[in-house]
Amino acid sequence: MARSLLLLPGDGIGPEVMRQVRRTIDWYNRRRGLDFGVEEGLVGGASIDAHGAPLTDATMDKALKVDAVLLAAVGGPKWEGLTFEKRPEAGLLRLRKEMDLFANLRPAVVFDALVDASTLKPEIVRGLDLMIVRELTGGVYFGEPRGIEDLGNGERRGINTQVYTTSEIKRVARVAFELARKRGNKLCSSEKSNVMESGLLWRQEVIALHKADYADVELSHMLADACAMQLVRNPKQFDVIVTDNLFGDILSDEAAMLTGSIGMLPSASLGAAGADGKRKALYEPVHGSAPDIAGRDAANPIAMLLSFAMALRWSFDLEDEAVLLETAVQNVLKTGMRTADIMQPGMAKCSTSVMADTILREMDKLSS
Ligand code: NAD
């Protein structure tokens, strides 16, 4: 099998949107002579119901062996009462941890047809195409010591530790530099080097790596608070932004909202390159399992489809195929076709499957 994929549909709308990816994969195999081999597995609540655990060892093993994992979403009210380690989200966390996915790629792209869905003025967001690279496995969410201690005098103290090492900074910065080279060749590194030692180290290491290996990329630095302001003031100044786990958490959600709809947002999480040069990779939409609309053929499949486009680009180096899918999405939106979440006055409301049918027909048209 030349190109292997593991599909993990998960819960809620997950199976509905993943079905559309499966059809798209079949399209590539049939129409483009590609050789994607697909396996499916359970994760989250679906796995709890079948196996009593949010991710089995067998599925974890498969995830470690394939070229890329596509995950839709996990969770729902049915499993909310369980303890933290048994909850659906624990399956996702295990995947991220054991695959050591340290670089989280969050694109924020505004499609022309949806420019009015943003809460920002059209002239600020029209044509926006930026990428945030968030460090995902280090920093204050994982640093030790951590906890809540009783000081014995009626006071308690909550502690978290922001900590980064040279290699943690360099490996995520390297991903960001490589990405910038494939895009507009501009990287902005964001931290708080004015008030945090870890931020100062971050800046120094990024500068050193730039000098050593990426001097051709235009590098700038911005304090994270300024970056938060610039993202809403003039987001088009950015191409790629690289930042730590905490600031990335916030800045990537802020950037996502520039685009207006959660049903449109893909993401990728990448690990280290193996001996064969391939990185472990997990692709997933930013949205959750949307239990409120599950089972109604009403979910927007575009975030999931664009996550697959990211896999085509980053795991399989199939740039033209990724652009084909992205262009088909863009063209279909231009025709006025909308799922309920992105519905606008005067447009045509459609279901999950009709949206995917139309995108696949557009791919036929574009490639004939
Ligand atoms: P959510 O993203 O599932 O839904 C938020 C709102 O957006 C809902 O109104 C939903 O109907 C809508 N929405 C989301 N995706 C959509 C799509 N593709 N098309 C149309 N509308 C869409 O977030 P939530 O409601 O906070 O969480 C629901 C469940 O999902 C919870 O169990 C939560 O833990 C889980 N969750 C999982 C992930 C993940 O798997 N990565 C991420 C976030 C939330």
PDB file of N, CA and C in Angstrom, residues 8-105:
ATOM      1  N   LEU A   8     -10.802   7.999  11.598  1.00  0.00           N
ATOM      2  CA  LEU A   8     -11.443   7.836  12.906  1.00  0.00           C
ATOM      3  C   LEU A   8     -12.635   8.788  12.970  1.00  0.00           C
ATOM      4  N   PRO A   9     -13.816   8.318  12.602  1.00  0.00           N
ATOM      5  CA  PRO A   9     -14.982   9.218  12.528  1.00  0.00           C
ATOM      6  C   PRO A   9     -15.441   9.740  13.889  1.00  0.00           C
ATOM      7  N   GLY A  10     -15.326   8.911  14.941  1.00  0.00           N
ATOM      8  CA  GLY A  10     -15.705   9.389  16.277  1.00  0.00           C
ATOM      9  C   GLY A  10     -17.199   9.474  16.485  1.00  0.00           C
ATOM     10  N   ASP A  11     -17.632  10.588  17.072  1.00  0.00           N
ATOM     11  CA  ASP A  11     -19.008  10.703  17.582  1.00  0.00           C
ATOM     12  C   ASP A  11     -19.794  11.840  16.911  1.00  0.00           C
ATOM     13  N   GLY A  12     -21.082  11.880  17.249  1.00  0.00           N
ATOM     14  CA  GLY A  12     -21.940  12.990  16.795  1.00  0.00           C
ATOM     15  C   GLY A  12     -21.951  13.104  15.282  1.00  0.00           C
ATOM     16  N   ILE A  13     -21.617  14.304  14.789  1.00  0.00           N
ATOM     17  CA  ILE A  13     -21.596  14.512  13.331  1.00  0.00           C
ATOM     18  C   ILE A  13     -20.356  13.886  12.692  1.00  0.00           C
ATOM     19  N   GLY A  14     -19.431  13.366  13.522  1.00  0.00           N
ATOM     20  CA  GLY A  14     -18.186  12.805  12.991  1.00  0.00           C
ATOM     21  C   GLY A  14     -18.391  11.825  11.841  1.00  0.00           C
ATOM     22  N   PRO A  15     -19.196  10.749  12.060  1.00  0.00           N
ATOM     23  CA  PRO A  15     -19.387   9.785  10.972  1.00  0.00           C
ATOM     24  C   PRO A  15     -20.010  10.407   9.715  1.00  0.00           C
ATOM     25  N   GLU A  16     -20.865  11.415   9.911  1.00  0.00           N
ATOM     26  CA  GLU A  16     -21.517  12.036   8.744  1.00  0.00           C
ATOM     27  C   GLU A  16     -20.519  12.815   7.896  1.00  0.00           C
ATOM     28  N   VAL A  17     -19.617  13.554   8.549  1.00  0.00           N
ATOM     29  CA  VAL A  17     -18.658  14.341   7.756  1.00  0.00           C
ATOM     30  C   VAL A  17     -17.525  13.447   7.233  1.00  0.00           C
ATOM     31  N   MET A  18     -17.184  12.403   8.000  1.00  0.00           N
ATOM     32  CA  MET A  18     -16.120  11.499   7.539  1.00  0.00           C
ATOM     33  C   MET A  18     -16.564  10.711   6.305  1.00  0.00           C
ATOM     34  N   ARG A  19     -17.857  10.388   6.247  1.00  0.00           N
ATOM     35  CA  ARG A  19     -18.379   9.679   5.068  1.00  0.00           C
ATOM     36  C   ARG A  19     -18.062  10.473   3.794  1.00  0.00           C
ATOM     37  N   GLN A  20     -18.129  11.777   3.895  1.00  0.00           N
ATOM     38  CA  GLN A  20     -17.886  12.612   2.708  1.00  0.00           C
ATOM     39  C   GLN A  20     -16.396  12.596   2.347  1.00  0.00           C
ATOM     40  N   VAL A  21     -15.536  12.471   3.351  1.00  0.00           N
ATOM     41  CA  VAL A  21     -14.096  12.347   3.065  1.00  0.00           C
ATOM     42  C   VAL A  21     -13.829  11.023   2.371  1.00  0.00           C
ATOM     43  N   ARG A  22     -14.474   9.985   2.869  1.00  0.00           N
ATOM     44  CA  ARG A  22     -14.284   8.665   2.271  1.00  0.00           C
ATOM     45  C   ARG A  22     -14.656   8.691   0.781  1.00  0.00           C
ATOM     46  N   ARG A  23     -15.750   9.366   0.471  1.00  0.00           N
ATOM     47  CA  ARG A  23     -16.161   9.488  -0.946  1.00  0.00           C
ATOM     48  C   ARG A  23     -15.105  10.270  -1.736  1.00  0.00           C
ATOM     49  N   THR A  24     -14.526  11.266  -1.086  1.00  0.00           N
ATOM     50  CA  THR A  24     -13.519  12.085  -1.770  1.00  0.00           C
ATOM     51  C   THR A  24     -12.251  11.264  -2.022  1.00  0.00           C
ATOM     52  N   ILE A  25     -11.878  10.446  -1.043  1.00  0.00           N
ATOM     53  CA  ILE A  25     -10.709   9.573  -1.230  1.00  0.00           C
ATOM     54  C   ILE A  25     -10.971   8.621  -2.402  1.00  0.00           C
ATOM     55  N   ASP A  26     -12.178   8.042  -2.427  1.00  0.00           N
ATOM     56  CA  ASP A  26     -12.536   7.144  -3.533  1.00  0.00           C
ATOM     57  C   ASP A  26     -12.432   7.878  -4.872  1.00  0.00           C
ATOM     58  N   TRP A  27     -12.855   9.141  -4.848  1.00  0.00           N
ATOM     59  CA  TRP A  27     -12.786   9.948  -6.079  1.00  0.00           C
ATOM     60  C   TRP A  27     -11.327  10.038  -6.554  1.00  0.00           C
ATOM     61  N   TYR A  28     -10.425  10.343  -5.630  1.00  0.00           N
ATOM     62  CA  TYR A  28      -9.000  10.475  -6.020  1.00  0.00           C
ATOM     63  C   TYR A  28      -8.456   9.143  -6.538  1.00  0.00           C
ATOM     64  N   ASN A  29      -8.838   8.055  -5.898  1.00  0.00           N
ATOM     65  CA  ASN A  29      -8.346   6.754  -6.354  1.00  0.00           C
ATOM     66  C   ASN A  29      -8.873   6.437  -7.759  1.00  0.00           C
ATOM     67  N   ARG A  30     -10.142   6.752  -7.939  1.00  0.00           N
ATOM     68  CA  ARG A  30     -10.791   6.405  -9.208  1.00  0.00           C
ATOM     69  C   ARG A  30     -10.372   7.349 -10.323  1.00  0.00           C
ATOM     70  N   ARG A  31     -10.462   8.652 -10.037  1.00  0.00           N
ATOM     71  CA  ARG A  31     -10.276   9.635 -11.109  1.00  0.00           C
ATOM     72  C   ARG A  31      -8.825  10.032 -11.322  1.00  0.00           C
ATOM     73  N   ARG A  32      -8.002   9.954 -10.292  1.00  0.00           N
ATOM     74  CA  ARG A  32      -6.624  10.404 -10.402  1.00  0.00           C
ATOM     75  C   ARG A  32      -5.624   9.271 -10.297  1.00  0.00           C
ATOM     76  N   GLY A  33      -6.152   8.040 -10.234  1.00  0.00           N
ATOM     77  CA  GLY A  33      -5.252   6.886 -10.179  1.00  0.00           C
ATOM     78  C   GLY A  33      -4.371   6.875  -8.937  1.00  0.00           C
ATOM     79  N   LEU A  34      -4.832   7.481  -7.862  1.00  0.00           N
ATOM     80  CA  LEU A  34      -4.037   7.433  -6.624  1.00  0.00           C
ATOM     81  C   LEU A  34      -4.333   6.110  -5.914  1.00  0.00           C
ATOM     82  N   ASP A  35      -3.493   5.803  -4.945  1.00  0.00           N
ATOM     83  CA  ASP A  35      -3.596   4.475  -4.337  1.00  0.00           C
ATOM     84  C   ASP A  35      -3.761   4.579  -2.825  1.00  0.00           C
ATOM     85  N   PHE A  36      -4.702   5.408  -2.407  1.00  0.00           N
ATOM     86  CA  PHE A  36      -4.941   5.505  -0.962  1.00  0.00           C
ATOM     87  C   PHE A  36      -5.533   4.205  -0.443  1.00  0.00           C
ATOM     88  N   GLY A  37      -4.908   3.662   0.573  1.00  0.00           N
ATOM     89  CA  GLY A  37      -5.467   2.520   1.274  1.00  0.00           C
ATOM     90  C   GLY A  37      -6.062   3.024   2.569  1.00  0.00           C
ATOM     91  N   VAL A  38      -7.307   2.660   2.841  1.00  0.00           N
ATOM     92  CA  VAL A  38      -8.023   3.249   3.968  1.00  0.00           C
ATOM     93  C   VAL A  38      -8.429   2.194   4.977  1.00  0.00           C
ATOM     94  N   GLU A  39      -8.117   2.493   6.246  1.00  0.00           N
ATOM     95  CA  GLU A  39      -8.660   1.666   7.328  1.00  0.00           C
ATOM     96  C   GLU A  39      -9.504   2.577   8.200  1.00  0.00           C
ATOM     97  N   GLU A  40     -10.522   1.994   8.848  1.00  0.00           N
ATOM     98  CA  GLU A  40     -11.315   2.812   9.769  1.00  0.00           C
ATOM     99  C   GLU A  40     -11.192   2.270  11.175  1.00  0.00           C
ATOM    100  N   GLY A  41     -11.319   3.142  12.161  1.00  0.00           N
ATOM    101  CA  GLY A  41     -11.266   2.700  13.553  1.00  0.00           C
ATOM    102  C   GLY A  41     -12.210   3.523  14.404  1.00  0.00           C
ATOM    103  N   LEU A  42     -12.322   3.107  15.658  1.00  0.00           N
ATOM    104  CA  LEU A  42     -13.210   3.816  16.579  1.00  0.00           C
ATOM    105  C   LEU A  42     -12.392   4.676  17.531  1.00  0.00           C
ATOM    106  N   VAL A  43     -12.950   5.828  17.874  1.00  0.00           N
ATOM    107  CA  VAL A  43     -12.334   6.688  18.877  1.00  0.00           C
ATOM    108  C   VAL A  43     -13.451   7.385  19.649  1.00  0.00           C
ATOM    109  N   GLY A  44     -13.140   7.807  20.870  1.00  0.00           N
ATOM    110  CA  GLY A  44     -14.108   8.569  21.650  1.00  0.00           C
ATOM    111  C   GLY A  44     -15.249   7.712  22.181  1.00  0.00           C
ATOM    112  N   GLY A  45     -16.435   8.298  22.198  1.00  0.00           N
ATOM    113  CA  GLY A  45     -17.603   7.598  22.738  1.00  0.00           C
ATOM    114  C   GLY A  45     -17.901   6.309  21.988  1.00  0.00           C
ATOM    115  N   ALA A  46     -17.704   6.317  20.677  1.00  0.00           N
ATOM    116  CA  ALA A  46     -17.971   5.121  19.867  1.00  0.00           C
ATOM    117  C   ALA A  46     -17.086   3.965  20.336  1.00  0.00           C
ATOM    118  N   SER A  47     -15.844   4.264  20.690  1.00  0.00           N
ATOM    119  CA  SER A  47     -14.924   3.228  21.159  1.00  0.00           C
ATOM    120  C   SER A  47     -15.267   2.803  22.595  1.00  0.00           C
ATOM    121  N   ILE A  48     -15.694   3.765  23.398  1.00  0.00           N
ATOM    122  CA  ILE A  48     -16.128   3.435  24.772  1.00  0.00           C
ATOM    123  C   ILE A  48     -17.294   2.445  24.708  1.00  0.00           C
ATOM    124  N   ASP A  49     -18.256   2.721  23.843  1.00  0.00           N
ATOM    125  CA  ASP A  49     -19.428   1.847  23.738  1.00  0.00           C
ATOM    126  C   ASP A  49     -19.047   0.444  23.257  1.00  0.00           C
ATOM    127  N   ALA A  50     -18.106   0.373  22.313  1.00  0.00           N
ATOM    128  CA  ALA A  50     -17.754  -0.938  21.742  1.00  0.00           C
ATOM    129  C   ALA A  50     -16.714  -1.682  22.576  1.00  0.00           C
ATOM    130  N   HIS A  51     -15.742  -0.958  23.151  1.00  0.00           N
ATOM    131  CA  HIS A  51     -14.598  -1.619  23.796  1.00  0.00           C
ATOM    132  C   HIS A  51     -14.367  -1.207  25.245  1.00  0.00           C
ATOM    133  N   GLY A  52     -15.125  -0.244  25.741  1.00  0.00           N
ATOM    134  CA  GLY A  52     -14.941   0.193  27.128  1.00  0.00           C
ATOM    135  C   GLY A  52     -13.783   1.153  27.327  1.00  0.00           C
ATOM    136  N   ALA A  53     -13.149   1.613  26.240  1.00  0.00           N
ATOM    137  CA  ALA A  53     -12.044   2.580  26.357  1.00  0.00           C
ATOM    138  C   ALA A  53     -12.111   3.545  25.169  1.00  0.00           C
ATOM    139  N   PRO A  54     -11.693   4.805  25.390  1.00  0.00           N
ATOM    140  CA  PRO A  54     -11.842   5.798  24.305  1.00  0.00           C
ATOM    141  C   PRO A  54     -10.895   5.574  23.126  1.00  0.00           C
ATOM    142  N   LEU A  55      -9.882   4.713  23.319  1.00  0.00           N
ATOM    143  CA  LEU A  55      -8.998   4.343  22.204  1.00  0.00           C
ATOM    144  C   LEU A  55      -8.346   3.021  22.581  1.00  0.00           C
ATOM    145  N   THR A  56      -8.451   2.016  21.723  1.00  0.00           N
ATOM    146  CA  THR A  56      -7.828   0.730  22.075  1.00  0.00           C
ATOM    147  C   THR A  56      -6.350   0.746  21.663  1.00  0.00           C
ATOM    148  N   ASP A  57      -5.578  -0.186  22.248  1.00  0.00           N
ATOM    149  CA  ASP A  57      -4.160  -0.294  21.875  1.00  0.00           C
ATOM    150  C   ASP A  57      -4.021  -0.623  20.390  1.00  0.00           C
ATOM    151  N   ALA A  58      -4.956  -1.448  19.891  1.00  0.00           N
ATOM    152  CA  ALA A  58      -4.869  -1.848  18.476  1.00  0.00           C
ATOM    153  C   ALA A  58      -5.044  -0.640  17.566  1.00  0.00           C
ATOM    154  N   THR A  59      -5.981   0.243  17.912  1.00  0.00           N
ATOM    155  CA  THR A  59      -6.189   1.439  17.081  1.00  0.00           C
ATOM    156  C   THR A  59      -4.999   2.388  17.217  1.00  0.00           C
ATOM    157  N   MET A  60      -4.475   2.492  18.449  1.00  0.00           N
ATOM    158  CA  MET A  60      -3.289   3.331  18.654  1.00  0.00           C
ATOM    159  C   MET A  60      -2.137   2.832  17.785  1.00  0.00           C
ATOM    160  N   ASP A  61      -1.932   1.513  17.751  1.00  0.00           N
ATOM    161  CA  ASP A  61      -0.855   0.935  16.934  1.00  0.00           C
ATOM    162  C   ASP A  61      -1.030   1.283  15.462  1.00  0.00           C
ATOM    163  N   LYS A  62      -2.269   1.166  14.999  1.00  0.00           N
ATOM    164  CA  LYS A  62      -2.535   1.498  13.589  1.00  0.00           C
ATOM    165  C   LYS A  62      -2.193   2.960  13.326  1.00  0.00           C
ATOM    166  N   ALA A  63      -2.589   3.835  14.263  1.00  0.00           N
ATOM    167  CA  ALA A  63      -2.346   5.272  14.081  1.00  0.00           C
ATOM    168  C   ALA A  63      -0.851   5.558  13.947  1.00  0.00           C
ATOM    169  N   LEU A  64      -0.042   4.769  14.671  1.00  0.00           N
ATOM    170  CA  LEU A  64       1.407   4.982  14.634  1.00  0.00           C
ATOM    171  C   LEU A  64       2.024   4.457  13.333  1.00  0.00           C
ATOM    172  N   LYS A  65       1.299   3.562  12.663  1.00  0.00           N
ATOM    173  CA  LYS A  65       1.878   2.935  11.459  1.00  0.00           C
ATOM    174  C   LYS A  65       1.503   3.640  10.151  1.00  0.00           C
ATOM    175  N   VAL A  66       0.330   4.275  10.100  1.00  0.00           N
ATOM    176  CA  VAL A  66      -0.122   4.837   8.816  1.00  0.00           C
ATOM    177  C   VAL A  66       0.582   6.162   8.499  1.00  0.00           C
ATOM    178  N   ASP A  67       0.434   6.602   7.239  1.00  0.00           N
ATOM    179  CA  ASP A  67       1.037   7.880   6.830  1.00  0.00           C
ATOM    180  C   ASP A  67       0.302   9.060   7.454  1.00  0.00           C
ATOM    181  N   ALA A  68      -1.027   8.929   7.606  1.00  0.00           N
ATOM    182  CA  ALA A  68      -1.785  10.041   8.185  1.00  0.00           C
ATOM    183  C   ALA A  68      -3.068   9.529   8.822  1.00  0.00           C
ATOM    184  N   VAL A  69      -3.451  10.188   9.901  1.00  0.00           N
ATOM    185  CA  VAL A  69      -4.717   9.869  10.580  1.00  0.00           C
ATOM    186  C   VAL A  69      -5.679  11.035  10.337  1.00  0.00           C
ATOM    187  N   LEU A  70      -6.908  10.695   9.954  1.00  0.00           N
ATOM    188  CA  LEU A  70      -7.949  11.723   9.845  1.00  0.00           C
ATOM    189  C   LEU A  70      -8.963  11.460  10.943  1.00  0.00           C
ATOM    190  N   LEU A  71      -9.200  12.464  11.771  1.00  0.00           N
ATOM    191  CA  LEU A  71     -10.146  12.296  12.867  1.00  0.00           C
ATOM    192  C   LEU A  71     -11.252  13.342  12.717  1.00  0.00           C
ATOM    193  N   ALA A  72     -12.491  12.950  12.980  1.00  0.00           N
ATOM    194  CA  ALA A  72     -13.576  13.937  12.828  1.00  0.00           C
ATOM    195  C   ALA A  72     -13.811  14.658  14.164  1.00  0.00           C
ATOM    196  N   ALA A  73     -14.458  14.021  15.117  1.00  0.00           N
ATOM    197  CA  ALA A  73     -14.701  14.691  16.404  1.00  0.00           C
ATOM    198  C   ALA A  73     -15.134  13.661  17.428  1.00  0.00           C
ATOM    199  N   VAL A  74     -14.889  13.974  18.685  1.00  0.00           N
ATOM    200  CA  VAL A  74     -15.302  13.057  19.751  1.00  0.00           C
ATOM    201  C   VAL A  74     -16.139  13.796  20.795  1.00  0.00           C
ATOM    202  N   GLY A  75     -16.925  13.010  21.535  1.00  0.00           N
ATOM    203  CA  GLY A  75     -17.640  13.560  22.690  1.00  0.00           C
ATOM    204  C   GLY A  75     -19.132  13.687  22.469  1.00  0.00           C
ATOM    205  N   GLY A  76     -19.812  13.909  23.583  1.00  0.00           N
ATOM    206  CA  GLY A  76     -21.261  14.086  23.531  1.00  0.00           C
ATOM    207  C   GLY A  76     -21.840  13.881  24.912  1.00  0.00           C
ATOM    208  N   PRO A  77     -23.096  14.287  25.104  1.00  0.00           N
ATOM    209  CA  PRO A  77     -23.715  14.240  26.434  1.00  0.00           C
ATOM    210  C   PRO A  77     -23.741  12.836  27.035  1.00  0.00           C
ATOM    211  N   LYS A  78     -23.820  11.806  26.163  1.00  0.00           N
ATOM    212  CA  LYS A  78     -23.910  10.428  26.659  1.00  0.00           C
ATOM    213  C   LYS A  78     -22.737  10.053  27.559  1.00  0.00           C
ATOM    214  N   TRP A  79     -21.549  10.620  27.311  1.00  0.00           N
ATOM    215  CA  TRP A  79     -20.344  10.185  28.031  1.00  0.00           C
ATOM    216  C   TRP A  79     -19.829  11.237  29.017  1.00  0.00           C
ATOM    217  N   GLU A  80     -20.659  12.272  29.265  1.00  0.00           N
ATOM    218  CA  GLU A  80     -20.157  13.381  30.078  1.00  0.00           C
ATOM    219  C   GLU A  80     -19.920  13.032  31.538  1.00  0.00           C
ATOM    220  N   GLY A  81     -20.630  12.011  32.066  1.00  0.00           N
ATOM    221  CA  GLY A  81     -20.486  11.689  33.482  1.00  0.00           C
ATOM    222  C   GLY A  81     -19.225  10.889  33.821  1.00  0.00           C
ATOM    223  N   LEU A  82     -18.483  10.442  32.809  1.00  0.00           N
ATOM    224  CA  LEU A  82     -17.335   9.551  33.072  1.00  0.00           C
ATOM    225  C   LEU A  82     -16.154  10.308  33.672  1.00  0.00           C
ATOM    226  N   THR A  83     -15.259   9.576  34.330  1.00  0.00           N
ATOM    227  CA  THR A  83     -14.066  10.235  34.871  1.00  0.00           C
ATOM    228  C   THR A  83     -13.163  10.659  33.715  1.00  0.00           C
ATOM    229  N   PHE A  84     -12.265  11.589  33.999  1.00  0.00           N
ATOM    230  CA  PHE A  84     -11.486  12.241  32.953  1.00  0.00           C
ATOM    231  C   PHE A  84     -10.759  11.243  32.042  1.00  0.00           C
ATOM    232  N   GLU A  85     -10.112  10.212  32.636  1.00  0.00           N
ATOM    233  CA  GLU A  85      -9.321   9.276  31.809  1.00  0.00           C
ATOM    234  C   GLU A  85     -10.201   8.397  30.941  1.00  0.00           C
ATOM    235  N   LYS A  86     -11.481   8.291  31.311  1.00  0.00           N
ATOM    236  CA  LYS A  86     -12.359   7.402  30.531  1.00  0.00           C
ATOM    237  C   LYS A  86     -13.206   8.158  29.529  1.00  0.00           C
ATOM    238  N   ARG A  87     -13.107   9.480  29.538  1.00  0.00           N
ATOM    239  CA  ARG A  87     -13.964  10.278  28.651  1.00  0.00           C
ATOM    240  C   ARG A  87     -13.478  10.204  27.212  1.00  0.00           C
ATOM    241  N   PRO A  88     -14.368  10.505  26.252  1.00  0.00           N
ATOM    242  CA  PRO A  88     -14.002  10.447  24.833  1.00  0.00           C
ATOM    243  C   PRO A  88     -12.742  11.255  24.503  1.00  0.00           C
ATOM    244  N   GLU A  89     -12.599  12.442  25.118  1.00  0.00           N
ATOM    245  CA  GLU A  89     -11.462  13.321  24.816  1.00  0.00           C
ATOM    246  C   GLU A  89     -10.132  12.660  25.150  1.00  0.00           C
ATOM    247  N   ALA A  90     -10.147  11.702  26.105  1.00  0.00           N
ATOM    248  CA  ALA A  90      -8.903  11.031  26.483  1.00  0.00           C
ATOM    249  C   ALA A  90      -8.326  10.255  25.295  1.00  0.00           C
ATOM    250  N   GLY A  91      -9.199   9.781  24.395  1.00  0.00           N
ATOM    251  CA  GLY A  91      -8.732   9.078  23.195  1.00  0.00           C
ATOM    252  C   GLY A  91      -7.932  10.005  22.303  1.00  0.00           C
ATOM    253  N   LEU A  92      -8.434  11.205  22.151  1.00  0.00           N
ATOM    254  CA  LEU A  92      -7.760  12.213  21.327  1.00  0.00           C
ATOM    255  C   LEU A  92      -6.423  12.615  21.957  1.00  0.00           C
ATOM    256  N   LEU A  93      -6.442  12.799  23.277  1.00  0.00           N
ATOM    257  CA  LEU A  93      -5.210  13.192  23.969  1.00  0.00           C
ATOM    258  C   LEU A  93      -4.148  12.101  23.854  1.00  0.00           C
ATOM    259  N   ARG A  94      -4.597  10.841  23.929  1.00  0.00           N
ATOM    260  CA  ARG A  94      -3.634   9.741  23.806  1.00  0.00           C
ATOM    261  C   ARG A  94      -2.998   9.743  22.404  1.00  0.00           C
ATOM    262  N   LEU A  95      -3.808   9.955  21.392  1.00  0.00           N
ATOM    263  CA  LEU A  95      -3.267  10.015  20.027  1.00  0.00           C
ATOM    264  C   LEU A  95      -2.214  11.113  19.925  1.00  0.00           C
ATOM    265  N   ARG A  96      -2.559  12.311  20.421  1.00  0.00           N
ATOM    266  CA  ARG A  96      -1.630  13.446  20.325  1.00  0.00           C
ATOM    267  C   ARG A  96      -0.333  13.146  21.065  1.00  0.00           C
ATOM    268  N   LYS A  97      -0.473  12.504  22.244  1.00  0.00           N
ATOM    269  CA  LYS A  97       0.695  12.256  23.087  1.00  0.00           C
ATOM    270  C   LYS A  97       1.589  11.174  22.469  1.00  0.00           C
ATOM    271  N   GLU A  98       0.982  10.030  22.130  1.00  0.00           N
ATOM    272  CA  GLU A  98       1.823   8.916  21.659  1.00  0.00           C
ATOM    273  C   GLU A  98       2.367   9.161  20.252  1.00  0.00           C
ATOM    274  N   MET A  99       1.686   9.981  19.475  1.00  0.00           N
ATOM    275  CA  MET A  99       2.232  10.330  18.160  1.00  0.00           C
ATOM    276  C   MET A  99       3.191  11.521  18.279  1.00  0.00           C
ATOM    277  N   ASP A 100       3.291  12.078  19.491  1.00  0.00           N
ATOM    278  CA  ASP A 100       4.175  13.213  19.780  1.00  0.00           C
ATOM    279  C   ASP A 100       3.962  14.358  18.780  1.00  0.00           C
ATOM    280  N   LEU A 101       2.719  14.795  18.701  1.00  0.00           N
ATOM    281  CA  LEU A 101       2.337  15.815  17.717  1.00  0.00           C
ATOM    282  C   LEU A 101       2.600  17.195  18.313  1.00  0.00           C
ATOM    283  N   PHE A 102       3.765  17.727  18.051  1.00  0.00           N
ATOM    284  CA  PHE A 102       4.190  18.954  18.738  1.00  0.00           C
ATOM    285  C   PHE A 102       3.863  20.237  17.963  1.00  0.00           C
ATOM    286  N   ALA A 103       3.493  20.103  16.682  1.00  0.00           N
ATOM    287  CA  ALA A 103       3.215  21.311  15.891  1.00  0.00           C
ATOM    288  C   ALA A 103       1.774  21.292  15.404  1.00  0.00           C
ATOM    289  N   ASN A 104       1.007  22.250  15.869  1.00  0.00           N
ATOM    290  CA  ASN A 104      -0.404  22.330  15.488  1.00  0.00           C
ATOM    291  C   ASN A 104      -0.568  23.447  14.455  1.00  0.00           C
ATOM    292  N   LEU A 105      -1.036  23.068  13.281  1.00  0.00           N
ATOM    293  CA  LEU A 105      -1.188  24.032  12.183  1.00  0.00           C
ATOM    294  C   LEU A 105      -2.645  24.441  12.073  1.00  0.00           C
TER     295      LEU A 105
END
